[in-house]
Amino acid sequence: MSGVIDTEGEVAEWTFPAEPDAVRTARHVVRDTLRAWGLNQVIGDVTVLLVSELVTNSLRYASGPIGVRLVRPEPGESAPSLLVEVSDPLPVPPVERPAKPDDESGRGLQLVACTASRWGTRRGRTGKTVWFELPLTG
């Protein structure tokens, strides 16, 4: 079960327990929110994929709650982007590493780096946040 922090206005936030169901639940609430915001299916599919990868990384390397936050742009922004953040209690930033062709994992950050217009990490008081932006126009 997830804890809904806020889904009003331009921001939606949730906290998920560090349990295997967190990935599936995060995918569903993110997809439902993006639909409610009227964003197209392509943005929805890409966002859900990247959130799934980052929540999976949090489950694999950190213990404790996982936060997911979506911020849609204010109406009328000249270069609108969707901001997505995934936070966990582990303060160590993730390291993008090349995956070998036969590897079954290890491509999450590569997907983020190749797909997002911008991405990065930042430390918080009790952990870190991995964030990315997806452009909402051509």
mmCIF file of C-alpha atoms in Angstrom:
data_model
loop_
_atom_site.group_PDB
_atom_site.id
_atom_site.type_symbol
_atom_site.label_atom_id
_atom_site.label_comp_id
_atom_site.label_asym_id
_atom_site.label_seq_id
_atom_site.Cartn_x
_atom_site.Cartn_y
_atom_site.Cartn_z
ATOM 1 C CA MET A 1 0.000 0.000 0.000
ATOM 2 C CA SER A 2 1.273 3.462 -0.792
ATOM 3 C CA GLY A 3 0.975 6.611 1.222
ATOM 4 C CA VAL A 4 -0.417 9.460 -0.829
ATOM 5 C CA ILE A 5 1.235 12.702 0.192
ATOM 6 C CA ASP A 6 -0.382 15.027 -2.335
ATOM 7 C CA THR A 7 -2.098 14.793 -5.693
ATOM 8 C CA GLU A 8 -3.485 18.314 -5.935
ATOM 9 C CA GLY A 9 -2.622 20.879 -8.579
ATOM 10 C CA GLU A 10 0.679 20.664 -10.388
ATOM 11 C CA VAL A 11 2.356 18.168 -8.005
ATOM 12 C CA ALA A 12 1.666 14.551 -7.068
ATOM 13 C CA GLU A 13 3.668 12.727 -4.392
ATOM 14 C CA TRP A 14 3.596 9.242 -2.903
ATOM 15 C CA THR A 15 5.626 7.194 -0.463
ATOM 16 C CA PHE A 16 5.969 3.448 -0.971
ATOM 17 C CA PRO A 17 7.302 0.863 1.477
ATOM 18 C CA ALA A 18 10.462 -0.935 0.376
ATOM 19 C CA GLU A 19 8.558 -4.028 -0.746
ATOM 20 C CA PRO A 20 8.404 -5.786 -4.135
ATOM 21 C CA ASP A 21 4.861 -4.483 -4.788
ATOM 22 C CA ALA A 22 6.205 -0.912 -4.705
ATOM 23 C CA VAL A 23 7.263 -1.077 -8.355
ATOM 24 C CA ARG A 24 3.865 -2.223 -9.602
ATOM 25 C CA THR A 25 1.994 0.225 -7.389
ATOM 26 C CA ALA A 26 4.231 3.123 -8.460
ATOM 27 C CA ARG A 27 3.631 2.296 -12.125
ATOM 28 C CA HIS A 28 -0.140 2.322 -11.623
ATOM 29 C CA VAL A 29 -0.402 5.566 -9.650
ATOM 30 C CA VAL A 30 1.994 7.387 -11.980
ATOM 31 C CA ARG A 31 0.102 6.243 -15.081
ATOM 32 C CA ASP A 32 -3.266 7.171 -13.536
ATOM 33 C CA THR A 33 -1.988 10.619 -12.556
ATOM 34 C CA LEU A 34 -0.524 11.364 -15.980
ATOM 35 C CA ARG A 35 -3.824 10.340 -17.596
ATOM 36 C CA ALA A 36 -5.745 12.581 -15.201
ATOM 37 C CA TRP A 37 -3.410 15.425 -16.144
ATOM 38 C CA GLY A 38 -4.183 14.808 -19.833
ATOM 39 C CA LEU A 39 -0.631 13.961 -20.874
ATOM 40 C CA ASN A 40 -0.230 11.793 -23.956
ATOM 41 C CA GLN A 41 0.336 8.049 -23.848
ATOM 42 C CA VAL A 42 3.928 8.240 -25.113
ATOM 43 C CA ILE A 43 4.948 10.501 -22.218
ATOM 44 C CA GLY A 44 3.008 8.188 -19.914
ATOM 45 C CA ASP A 45 4.742 5.061 -21.191
ATOM 46 C CA VAL A 46 8.226 6.593 -20.952
ATOM 47 C CA THR A 47 7.582 8.044 -17.497
ATOM 48 C CA VAL A 48 6.224 4.751 -16.177
ATOM 49 C CA LEU A 49 9.234 2.846 -17.571
ATOM 50 C CA LEU A 50 11.760 5.219 -16.006
ATOM 51 C CA VAL A 51 9.944 5.378 -12.655
ATOM 52 C CA SER A 52 9.829 1.582 -12.649
ATOM 53 C CA GLU A 53 13.590 1.395 -13.227
ATOM 54 C CA LEU A 54 14.401 3.920 -10.497
ATOM 55 C CA VAL A 55 12.045 2.393 -7.921
ATOM 56 C CA THR A 56 13.585 -1.008 -8.708
ATOM 57 C CA ASN A 57 17.050 0.465 -8.081
ATOM 58 C CA SER A 58 15.846 1.878 -4.756
ATOM 59 C CA LEU A 59 14.498 -1.520 -3.751
ATOM 60 C CA ARG A 60 17.741 -3.215 -4.724
ATOM 61 C CA TYR A 61 20.192 -0.856 -3.033
ATOM 62 C CA ALA A 62 18.365 1.000 -0.239
ATOM 63 C CA SER A 63 16.150 0.063 2.643
ATOM 64 C CA GLY A 64 13.277 2.180 3.812
ATOM 65 C CA PRO A 65 10.549 4.194 2.155
ATOM 66 C CA ILE A 66 10.704 5.224 -1.499
ATOM 67 C CA GLY A 67 9.298 8.573 -2.547
ATOM 68 C CA VAL A 68 7.974 9.388 -6.014
ATOM 69 C CA ARG A 69 7.113 12.943 -7.026
ATOM 70 C CA LEU A 70 5.715 14.305 -10.302
ATOM 71 C CA VAL A 71 5.675 18.012 -11.110
ATOM 72 C CA ARG A 72 3.907 19.187 -14.233
ATOM 73 C CA PRO A 73 4.725 22.579 -15.711
ATOM 74 C CA GLU A 74 2.688 25.674 -15.069
ATOM 75 C CA PRO A 75 0.329 26.509 -17.953
ATOM 76 C CA GLY A 76 1.963 28.718 -20.560
ATOM 77 C CA GLU A 77 5.599 27.735 -19.944
ATOM 78 C CA SER A 78 7.638 28.222 -23.105
ATOM 79 C CA ALA A 79 9.501 24.889 -22.858
ATOM 80 C CA PRO A 80 7.305 22.689 -20.676
ATOM 81 C CA SER A 81 8.821 19.600 -19.077
ATOM 82 C CA LEU A 82 7.558 16.981 -16.680
ATOM 83 C CA LEU A 83 9.822 16.705 -13.628
ATOM 84 C CA VAL A 84 9.992 13.277 -11.986
ATOM 85 C CA GLU A 85 11.825 12.497 -8.745
ATOM 86 C CA VAL A 86 12.475 9.180 -6.993
ATOM 87 C CA SER A 87 13.944 9.368 -3.478
ATOM 88 C CA ASP A 88 15.248 6.785 -1.029
ATOM 89 C CA PRO A 89 17.175 6.758 2.266
ATOM 90 C CA LEU A 90 20.532 5.666 0.790
ATOM 91 C CA PRO A 91 22.772 8.773 0.575
ATOM 92 C CA VAL A 92 25.150 7.237 -1.977
ATOM 93 C CA PRO A 93 24.394 8.486 -5.498
ATOM 94 C CA PRO A 94 23.828 5.855 -8.170
ATOM 95 C CA VAL A 95 26.551 5.155 -10.694
ATOM 96 C CA GLU A 96 25.756 4.739 -14.360
ATOM 97 C CA ARG A 97 27.667 1.729 -15.613
ATOM 98 C CA PRO A 98 27.789 0.099 -19.008
ATOM 99 C CA ALA A 99 25.836 -3.140 -19.127
ATOM 100 C CA LYS A 100 27.228 -6.076 -21.051
ATOM 101 C CA PRO A 101 25.049 -7.466 -23.853
ATOM 102 C CA ASP A 102 24.095 -10.556 -21.818
ATOM 103 C CA ASP A 103 23.395 -8.692 -18.552
ATOM 104 C CA GLU A 104 19.802 -8.998 -17.370
ATOM 105 C CA SER A 105 19.963 -5.812 -15.296
ATOM 106 C CA GLY A 106 21.991 -2.634 -14.945
ATOM 107 C CA ARG A 107 20.406 -0.486 -17.635
ATOM 108 C CA GLY A 108 18.085 1.701 -15.556
ATOM 109 C CA LEU A 109 20.299 4.774 -15.395
ATOM 110 C CA GLN A 110 21.297 4.306 -19.037
ATOM 111 C CA LEU A 111 17.615 4.431 -19.973
ATOM 112 C CA VAL A 112 17.158 7.594 -17.927
ATOM 113 C CA ALA A 113 20.253 9.230 -19.437
ATOM 114 C CA CYS A 114 19.258 8.358 -23.012
ATOM 115 C CA THR A 115 15.600 9.316 -22.684
ATOM 116 C CA ALA A 116 15.406 12.361 -20.424
ATOM 117 C CA SER A 117 16.223 15.872 -21.588
ATOM 118 C CA ARG A 118 18.018 16.376 -18.258
ATOM 119 C CA TRP A 119 18.654 14.201 -15.225
ATOM 120 C CA GLY A 120 20.739 14.144 -12.088
ATOM 121 C CA THR A 121 20.949 13.350 -8.403
ATOM 122 C CA ARG A 122 20.938 15.395 -5.237
ATOM 123 C CA ARG A 123 21.496 14.582 -1.600
ATOM 124 C CA GLY A 124 18.824 15.192 0.955
ATOM 125 C CA ARG A 125 18.851 15.243 4.741
ATOM 126 C CA THR A 126 18.381 11.493 4.933
ATOM 127 C CA GLY A 127 19.127 10.096 1.500
ATOM 128 C CA LYS A 128 19.168 11.034 -2.148
ATOM 129 C CA THR A 129 16.880 11.887 -5.021
ATOM 130 C CA VAL A 130 17.311 10.868 -8.640
ATOM 131 C CA TRP A 131 15.401 13.235 -10.913
ATOM 132 C CA PHE A 132 14.736 13.578 -14.617
ATOM 133 C CA GLU A 133 12.835 15.850 -16.978
ATOM 134 C CA LEU A 134 10.870 14.852 -20.056
ATOM 135 C CA PRO A 135 9.916 17.511 -22.609
ATOM 136 C CA LEU A 136 6.203 17.834 -23.245
ATOM 137 C CA THR A 137 6.510 19.390 -26.699
ATOM 138 C CA GLY A 138 8.166 18.299 -29.950
#
